[in-house]
Coordinates of C-alpha atoms and ligand atoms in Angstrom, one line a residue:
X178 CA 0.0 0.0 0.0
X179 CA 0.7 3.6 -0.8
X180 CA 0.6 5.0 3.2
X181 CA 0.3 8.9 3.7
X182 CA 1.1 9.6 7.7
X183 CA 0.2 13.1 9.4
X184 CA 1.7 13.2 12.6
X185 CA 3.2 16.1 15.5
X186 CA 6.9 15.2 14.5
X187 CA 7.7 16.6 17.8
X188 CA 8.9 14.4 21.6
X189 CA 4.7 13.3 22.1
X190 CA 3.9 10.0 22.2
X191 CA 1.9 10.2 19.0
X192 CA 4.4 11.5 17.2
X193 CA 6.6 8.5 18.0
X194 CA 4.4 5.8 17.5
X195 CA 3.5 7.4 14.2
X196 CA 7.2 7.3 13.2
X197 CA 7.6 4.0 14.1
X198 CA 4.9 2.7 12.7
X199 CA 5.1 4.1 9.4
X200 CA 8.8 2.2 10.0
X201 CA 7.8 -1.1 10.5
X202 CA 4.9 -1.0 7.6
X203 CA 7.9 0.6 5.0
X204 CA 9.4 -2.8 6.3
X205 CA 6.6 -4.9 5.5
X206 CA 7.1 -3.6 1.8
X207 CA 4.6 -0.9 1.8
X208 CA 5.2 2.7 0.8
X209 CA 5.5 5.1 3.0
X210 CA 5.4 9.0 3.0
X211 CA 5.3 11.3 6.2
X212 CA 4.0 14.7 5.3
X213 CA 4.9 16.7 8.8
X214 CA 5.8 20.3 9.8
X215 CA 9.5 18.9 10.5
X216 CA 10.9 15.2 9.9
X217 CA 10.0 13.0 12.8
X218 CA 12.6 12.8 16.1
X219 CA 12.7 8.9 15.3
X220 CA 12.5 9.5 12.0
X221 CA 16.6 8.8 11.7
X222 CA 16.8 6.8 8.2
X223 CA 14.8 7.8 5.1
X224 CA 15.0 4.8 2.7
X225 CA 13.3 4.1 -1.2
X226 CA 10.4 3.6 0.5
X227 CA 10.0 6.2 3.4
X228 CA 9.7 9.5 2.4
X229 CA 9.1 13.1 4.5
X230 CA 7.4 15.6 3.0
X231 CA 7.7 19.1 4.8
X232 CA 5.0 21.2 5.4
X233 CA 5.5 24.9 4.9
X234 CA 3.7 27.4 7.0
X235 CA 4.6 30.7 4.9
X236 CA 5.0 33.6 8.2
X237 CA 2.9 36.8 7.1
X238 CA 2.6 39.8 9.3
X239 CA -1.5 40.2 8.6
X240 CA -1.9 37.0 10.0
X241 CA -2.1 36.8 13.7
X242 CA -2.8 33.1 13.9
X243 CA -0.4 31.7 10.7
X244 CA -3.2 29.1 8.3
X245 CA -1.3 25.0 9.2
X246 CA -4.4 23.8 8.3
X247 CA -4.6 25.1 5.0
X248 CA -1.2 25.0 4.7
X249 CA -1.4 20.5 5.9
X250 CA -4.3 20.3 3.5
X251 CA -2.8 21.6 0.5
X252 CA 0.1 19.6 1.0
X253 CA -1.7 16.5 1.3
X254 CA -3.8 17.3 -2.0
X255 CA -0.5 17.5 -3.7
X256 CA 1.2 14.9 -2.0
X257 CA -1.5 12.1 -2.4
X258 CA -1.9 13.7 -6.2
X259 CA 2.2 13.4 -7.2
X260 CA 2.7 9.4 -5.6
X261 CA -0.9 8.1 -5.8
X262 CA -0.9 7.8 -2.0
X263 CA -4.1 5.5 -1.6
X264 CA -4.7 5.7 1.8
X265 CA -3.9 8.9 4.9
X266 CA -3.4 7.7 8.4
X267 CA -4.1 11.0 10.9
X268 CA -2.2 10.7 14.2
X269 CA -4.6 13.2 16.2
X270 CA -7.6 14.6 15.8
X271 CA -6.5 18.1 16.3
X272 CA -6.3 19.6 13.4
X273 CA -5.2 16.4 11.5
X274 CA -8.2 14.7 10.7
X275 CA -10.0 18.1 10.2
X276 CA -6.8 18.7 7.5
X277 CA -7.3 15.7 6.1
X278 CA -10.8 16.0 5.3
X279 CA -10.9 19.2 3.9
X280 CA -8.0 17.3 1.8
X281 CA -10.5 14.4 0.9
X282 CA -12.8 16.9 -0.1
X283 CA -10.7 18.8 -2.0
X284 CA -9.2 15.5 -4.4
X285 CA -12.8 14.4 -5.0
X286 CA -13.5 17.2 -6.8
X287 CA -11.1 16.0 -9.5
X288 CA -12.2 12.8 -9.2
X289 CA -9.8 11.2 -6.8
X290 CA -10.9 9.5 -3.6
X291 CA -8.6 8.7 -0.5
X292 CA -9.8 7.2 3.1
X293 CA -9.0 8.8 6.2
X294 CA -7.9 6.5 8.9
X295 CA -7.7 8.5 12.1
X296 CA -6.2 7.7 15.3
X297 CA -7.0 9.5 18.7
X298 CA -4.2 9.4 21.0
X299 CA -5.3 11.5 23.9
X300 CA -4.3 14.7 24.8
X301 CA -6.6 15.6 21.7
X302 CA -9.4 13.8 23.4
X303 CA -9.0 14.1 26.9
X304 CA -7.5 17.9 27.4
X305 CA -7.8 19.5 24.5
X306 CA -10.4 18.6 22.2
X307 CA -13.2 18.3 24.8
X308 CA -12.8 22.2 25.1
X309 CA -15.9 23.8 23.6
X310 CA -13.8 25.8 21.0
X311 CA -12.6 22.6 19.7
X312 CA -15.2 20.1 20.4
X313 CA -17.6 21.0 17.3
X314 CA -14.6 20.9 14.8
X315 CA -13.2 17.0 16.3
X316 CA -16.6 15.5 16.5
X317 CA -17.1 16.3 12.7
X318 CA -13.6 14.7 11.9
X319 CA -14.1 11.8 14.1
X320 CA -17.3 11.0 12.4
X321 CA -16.0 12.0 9.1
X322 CA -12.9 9.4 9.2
X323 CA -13.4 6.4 7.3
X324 CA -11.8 4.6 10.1
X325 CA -11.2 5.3 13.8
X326 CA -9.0 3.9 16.4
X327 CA -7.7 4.7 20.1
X328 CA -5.0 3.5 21.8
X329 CA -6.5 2.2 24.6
X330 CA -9.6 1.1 26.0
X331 CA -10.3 3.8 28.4
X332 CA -9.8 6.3 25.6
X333 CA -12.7 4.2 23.5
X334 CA -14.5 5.4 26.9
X335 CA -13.5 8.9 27.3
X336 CA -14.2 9.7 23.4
X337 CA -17.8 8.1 23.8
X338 CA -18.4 9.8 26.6
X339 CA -17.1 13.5 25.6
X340 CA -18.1 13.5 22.0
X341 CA -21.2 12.4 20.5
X342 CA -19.5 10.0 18.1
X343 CA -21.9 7.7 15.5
X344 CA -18.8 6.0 14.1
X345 CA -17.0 2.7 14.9
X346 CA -14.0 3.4 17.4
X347 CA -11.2 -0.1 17.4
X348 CA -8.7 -0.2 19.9
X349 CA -5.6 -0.9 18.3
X350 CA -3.2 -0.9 21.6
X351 CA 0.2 1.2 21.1
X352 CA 3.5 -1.0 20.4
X353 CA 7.2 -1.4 20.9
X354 CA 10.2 -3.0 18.8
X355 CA 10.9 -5.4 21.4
X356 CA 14.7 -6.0 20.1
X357 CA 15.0 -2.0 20.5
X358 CA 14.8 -2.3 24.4
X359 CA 16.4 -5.6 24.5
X360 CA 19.5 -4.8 26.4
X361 CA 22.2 -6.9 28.3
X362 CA 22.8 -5.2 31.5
X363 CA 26.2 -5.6 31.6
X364 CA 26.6 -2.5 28.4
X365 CA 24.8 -0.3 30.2
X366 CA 26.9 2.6 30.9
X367 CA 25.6 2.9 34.4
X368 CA 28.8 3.4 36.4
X369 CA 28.8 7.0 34.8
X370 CA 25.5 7.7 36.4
X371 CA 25.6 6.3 39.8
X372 CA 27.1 4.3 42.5
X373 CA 27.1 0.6 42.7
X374 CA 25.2 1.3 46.0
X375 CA 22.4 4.2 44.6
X376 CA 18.8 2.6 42.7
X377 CA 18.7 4.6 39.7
X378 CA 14.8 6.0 39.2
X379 CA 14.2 7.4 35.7
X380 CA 11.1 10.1 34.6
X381 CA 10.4 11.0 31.1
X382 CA 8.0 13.1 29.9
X383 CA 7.3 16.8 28.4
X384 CA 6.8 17.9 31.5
X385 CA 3.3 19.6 31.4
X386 CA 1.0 20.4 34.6
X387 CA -0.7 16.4 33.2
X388 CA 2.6 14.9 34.1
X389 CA 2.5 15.8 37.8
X390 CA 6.3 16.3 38.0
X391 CA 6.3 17.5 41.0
X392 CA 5.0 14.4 42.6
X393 CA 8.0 12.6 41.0
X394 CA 10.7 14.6 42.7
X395 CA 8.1 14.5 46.1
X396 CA 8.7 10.4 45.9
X397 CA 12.0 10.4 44.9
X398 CA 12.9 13.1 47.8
X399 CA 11.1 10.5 50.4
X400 CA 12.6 7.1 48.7
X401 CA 16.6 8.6 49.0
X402 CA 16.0 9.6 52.7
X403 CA 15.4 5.8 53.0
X404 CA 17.8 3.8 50.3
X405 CA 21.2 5.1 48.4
X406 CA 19.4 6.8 45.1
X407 CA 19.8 8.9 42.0
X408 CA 16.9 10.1 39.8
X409 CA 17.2 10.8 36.1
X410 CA 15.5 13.2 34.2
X411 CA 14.6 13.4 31.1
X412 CA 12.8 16.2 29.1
X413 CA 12.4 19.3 28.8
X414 CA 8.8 21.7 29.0
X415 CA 6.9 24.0 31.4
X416 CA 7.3 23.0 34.5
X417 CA 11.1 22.4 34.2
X418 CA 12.0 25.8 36.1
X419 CA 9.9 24.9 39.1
X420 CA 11.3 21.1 39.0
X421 CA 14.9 22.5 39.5
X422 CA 13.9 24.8 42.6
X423 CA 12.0 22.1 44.0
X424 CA 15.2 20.3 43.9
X425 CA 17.1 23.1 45.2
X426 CA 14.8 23.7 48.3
X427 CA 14.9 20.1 49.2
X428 CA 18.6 19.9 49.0
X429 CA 18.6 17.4 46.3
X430 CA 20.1 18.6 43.7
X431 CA 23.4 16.7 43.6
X432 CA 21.4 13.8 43.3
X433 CA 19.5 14.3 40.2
X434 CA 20.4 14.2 36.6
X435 CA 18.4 16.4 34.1
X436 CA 19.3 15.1 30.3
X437 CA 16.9 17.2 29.0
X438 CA 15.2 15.9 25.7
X439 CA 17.1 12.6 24.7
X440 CA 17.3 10.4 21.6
X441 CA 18.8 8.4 23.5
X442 CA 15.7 6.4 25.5
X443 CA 16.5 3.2 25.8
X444 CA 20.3 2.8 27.3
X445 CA 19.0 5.7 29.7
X446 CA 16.0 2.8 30.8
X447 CA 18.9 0.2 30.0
X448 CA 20.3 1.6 33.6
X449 CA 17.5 2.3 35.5
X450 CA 15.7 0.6 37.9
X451 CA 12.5 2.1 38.6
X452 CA 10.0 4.2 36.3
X453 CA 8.1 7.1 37.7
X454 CA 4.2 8.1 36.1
X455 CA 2.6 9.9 38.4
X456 CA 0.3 11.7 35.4
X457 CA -3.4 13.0 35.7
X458 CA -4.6 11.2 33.4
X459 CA -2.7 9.4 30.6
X460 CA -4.7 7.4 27.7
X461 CA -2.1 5.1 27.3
X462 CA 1.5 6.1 28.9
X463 CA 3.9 4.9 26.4
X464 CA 6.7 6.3 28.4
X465 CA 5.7 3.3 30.8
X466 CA 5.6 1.1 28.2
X467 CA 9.2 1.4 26.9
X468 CA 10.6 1.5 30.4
X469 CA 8.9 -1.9 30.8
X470 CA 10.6 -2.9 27.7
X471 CA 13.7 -2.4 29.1
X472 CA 12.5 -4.1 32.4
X473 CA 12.1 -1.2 34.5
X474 CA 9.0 -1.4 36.8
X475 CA 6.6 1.0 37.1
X476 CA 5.3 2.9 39.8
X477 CA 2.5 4.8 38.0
X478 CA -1.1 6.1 39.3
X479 CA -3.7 4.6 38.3
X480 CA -5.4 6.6 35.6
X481 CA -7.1 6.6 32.4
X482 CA -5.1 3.7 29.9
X483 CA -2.4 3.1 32.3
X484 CA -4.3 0.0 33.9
X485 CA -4.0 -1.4 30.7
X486 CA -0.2 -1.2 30.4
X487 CA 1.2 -1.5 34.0
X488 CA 0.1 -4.5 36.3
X489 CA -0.7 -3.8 39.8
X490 CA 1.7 -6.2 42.2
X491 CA 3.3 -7.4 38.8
X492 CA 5.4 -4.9 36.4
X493 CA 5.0 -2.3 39.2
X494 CA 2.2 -0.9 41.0
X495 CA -0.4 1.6 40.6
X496 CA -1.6 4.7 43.1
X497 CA -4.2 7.1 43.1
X498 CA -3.1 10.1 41.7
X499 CA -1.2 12.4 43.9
X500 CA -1.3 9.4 46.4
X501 CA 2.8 10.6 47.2
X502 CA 3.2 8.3 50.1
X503 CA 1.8 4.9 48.9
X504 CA 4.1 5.4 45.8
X505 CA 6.8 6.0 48.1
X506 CA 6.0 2.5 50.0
X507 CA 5.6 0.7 46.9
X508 CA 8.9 1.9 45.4
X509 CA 10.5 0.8 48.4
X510 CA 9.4 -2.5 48.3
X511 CA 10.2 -3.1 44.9
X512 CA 13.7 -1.6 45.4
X513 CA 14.7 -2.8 48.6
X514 CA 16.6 -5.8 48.1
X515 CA 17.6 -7.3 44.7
X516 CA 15.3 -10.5 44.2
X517 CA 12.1 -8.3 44.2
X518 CA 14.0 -6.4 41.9
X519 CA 14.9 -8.7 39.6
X520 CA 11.5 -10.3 39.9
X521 CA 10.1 -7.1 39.2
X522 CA 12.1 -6.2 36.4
X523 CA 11.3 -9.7 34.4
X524 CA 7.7 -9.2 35.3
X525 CA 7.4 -5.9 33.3
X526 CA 9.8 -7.0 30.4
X527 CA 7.1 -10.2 30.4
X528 CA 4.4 -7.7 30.5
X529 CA 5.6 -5.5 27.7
X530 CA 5.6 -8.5 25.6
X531 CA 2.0 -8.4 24.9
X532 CA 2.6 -5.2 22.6
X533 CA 4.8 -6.6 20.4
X534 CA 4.9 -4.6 17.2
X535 CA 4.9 -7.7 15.5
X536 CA 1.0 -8.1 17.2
X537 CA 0.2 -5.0 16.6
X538 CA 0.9 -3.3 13.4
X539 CA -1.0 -6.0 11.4
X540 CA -4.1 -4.8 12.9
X541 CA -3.3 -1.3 11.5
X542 CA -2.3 -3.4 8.1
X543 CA -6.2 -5.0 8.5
X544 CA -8.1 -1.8 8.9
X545 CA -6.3 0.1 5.8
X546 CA -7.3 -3.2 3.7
X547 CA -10.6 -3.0 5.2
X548 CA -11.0 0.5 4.8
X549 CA -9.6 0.6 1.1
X550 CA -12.4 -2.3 0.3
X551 CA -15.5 -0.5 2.0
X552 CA -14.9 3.0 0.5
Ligands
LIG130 O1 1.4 12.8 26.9 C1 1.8 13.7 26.2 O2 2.1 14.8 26.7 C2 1.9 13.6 24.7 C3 0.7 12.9 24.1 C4 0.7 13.0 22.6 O3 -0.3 13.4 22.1 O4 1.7 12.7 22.0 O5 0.6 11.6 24.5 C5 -0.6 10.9 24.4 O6 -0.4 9.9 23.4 C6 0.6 8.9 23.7 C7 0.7 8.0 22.5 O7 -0.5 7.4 22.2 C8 0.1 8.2 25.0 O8 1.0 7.2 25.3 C9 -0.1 9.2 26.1 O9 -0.6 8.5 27.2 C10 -1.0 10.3 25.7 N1 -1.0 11.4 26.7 C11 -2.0 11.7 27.5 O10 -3.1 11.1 27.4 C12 -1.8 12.7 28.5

């Protein structure tokens, strides 16, 4: 198949299960073009059959507000038009599918017809496009995609609930390259980080108020007064300032590493031994999901698709949000001594297993053929 794949090329979640899905297809022999505002993070290899198209936003003083909309649709007329893309695969709805529509629209006129497969990953659910500015505009491109899927079950939920929605929503569960995370801990280049003493506690994310940040330095403040530890972190966003001085105040500063953004992922997870999520709500937690990979447990609350990833009392354990001092007492029991650790650490490597990207991208394969015969 010809594969068109709008994304946000940027650190989100979405973005990168985008990028690496439109990977593994171009390795399943399909064609593959990414039409983005910039080339994907993961994107590091384009090949004959990945391609990245840029999206141009032209800056002009009379507009307050510059037109990416008009600006992703045009490209996508033209794209689909010059290398007979046959089918376009929106990663969220906001203004993606909306884009891609007005796209659709815009090629039948001359005759040419493309399905819209999109997928909601969240954030364009959950905190943004339930606002009542946006929630006219994503119901109409929800039920105008020829195809719908969420990552998660509880985000099947939250979308039925939130929008009025007359279309079919699958779940099609995101995925990890298995092999990607599959280190040897002995090339971990953990020495450089910490003691042989210190547990090594990782935290990725962008940082937004959603992430509850602060509630990873709160559990990481109480879990060194109790065991030798170090905490990594990684990314960069709005509440970085206030992370710092929070370190500062509580005297912790030596003992925290801030990487800001990282391509490098997995051998940070390679030499870690526990994964913080304390987010509001998350419809999936992917972050979670590759630290599991690299069998690091989670200690994550227990919120929106995160249930569905991380096992209570088997890859980790789940809290209420904000719940600072059960997540403190679980940590500690999983870190404490090193057979619960270990025991941990297989268990969410085990866990992880079930989203193989070998399981999972055939069912994105299934709903393009699907999609291509119905329309
Ligand atoms: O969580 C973010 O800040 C980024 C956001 C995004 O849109 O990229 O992540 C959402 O999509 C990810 C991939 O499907 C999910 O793993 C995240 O849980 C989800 N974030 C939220 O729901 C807050």
């Amino acid at each position: 198949m010809n594969i068109g794949i709008v994304c946000y090329p940027t650190f989100g979640g979405s973005g990168v299960v985008a990028t690496e899905l439109g990977l593994e297809l171009s390795k399943r022999g399909h064609e593959i073009h990414f039409i983005t505002y910039n080339q994907p993070v993961r994107l590091e290899l384009i090949s004959n059959n990945v391609h990245y198209h840029e999206v141009n936003v032209p800056e002009y003083p009379l507009f307050h507000y510059q037109p990416y909309e008009l600006a992703l649709s045009s490209k996508l007329v033209d794209m689909v038009k010059l290398h007979n893309i046959e089918i376009l695969h929106v990663h969220y709805a906001i203004p993606h599918a909306y884009a891609a529509y007005m796209a659709k629209k815009m090629l039948k006129e001359e005759g040419i017809h493309v399905p819209i497969v999109t997928t909601l990953h969240g954030t364009d659910i959950t905190l943004v496009g339930s606002h009542p500015f946006y929630k006219p505009a994503v119901t109409f491109s929800i039920n105008k995609s020829d195809a719908v899927t969420a990552v998660s079950q509880s985000l099947k939920d939250d979308t039925l609930r939130l929008f009025d929605i007359k279309n079919e929503i699958n779940v099609v569960p995101n995925f990890i390259d298995l092999d990607k995370y599959n280190h040897g801990f002995t090339d971990c280049a953990r020495h450089m980080m910490a003691k042989d003493d210190e547990r090594i506690i990782t935290h990725i994310s962008n940082l937004r108020p959603v992430k509850r940040a602060q509630d990873v330095i709160k559990v990481f403040y109480n879990i060194q007064k109790e065991i030798p530890a170090k905490l990594m972190f990684v990314g960069e966003g709005p509440e970085k300032e206030n992370i710092e001085n929070m370190c500062t105040e509580l005297g912790i500063l030596d003992k925290v590493i801030f990487f800001g953004r990282s391509n490098e992922i997995d051998k940070i997870l390679c030499f870690s031994d526990l994964f913080l999520l304390p987010s509001r709500t998350e419809s999936f937690g992917l972050a979670a999901l590759e630290a599991m990979a690299s069998r690091v447990p989670v200690i994550s609350s227990n919120t929106g698709g995160i249930p569905e990833v991380n096992v209570n009392g088997y890859s980790g354990f789940l809290s209420d949000v904000g719940d600072i001092d059960d997540m403190t007492k679980n940590a500690l029991y999983i870190l404490r001594d090193n057979d619960t650790l270990n025991t941990f650490k297989e268990n969410a490597r085990n866990e992880a297993l079930k989203f193989d990207l070998h399981e999972i991208v055939p069912k994105y394969e299934a709903i393009y053929a699907d999609t291509l015969t119905k329309c």
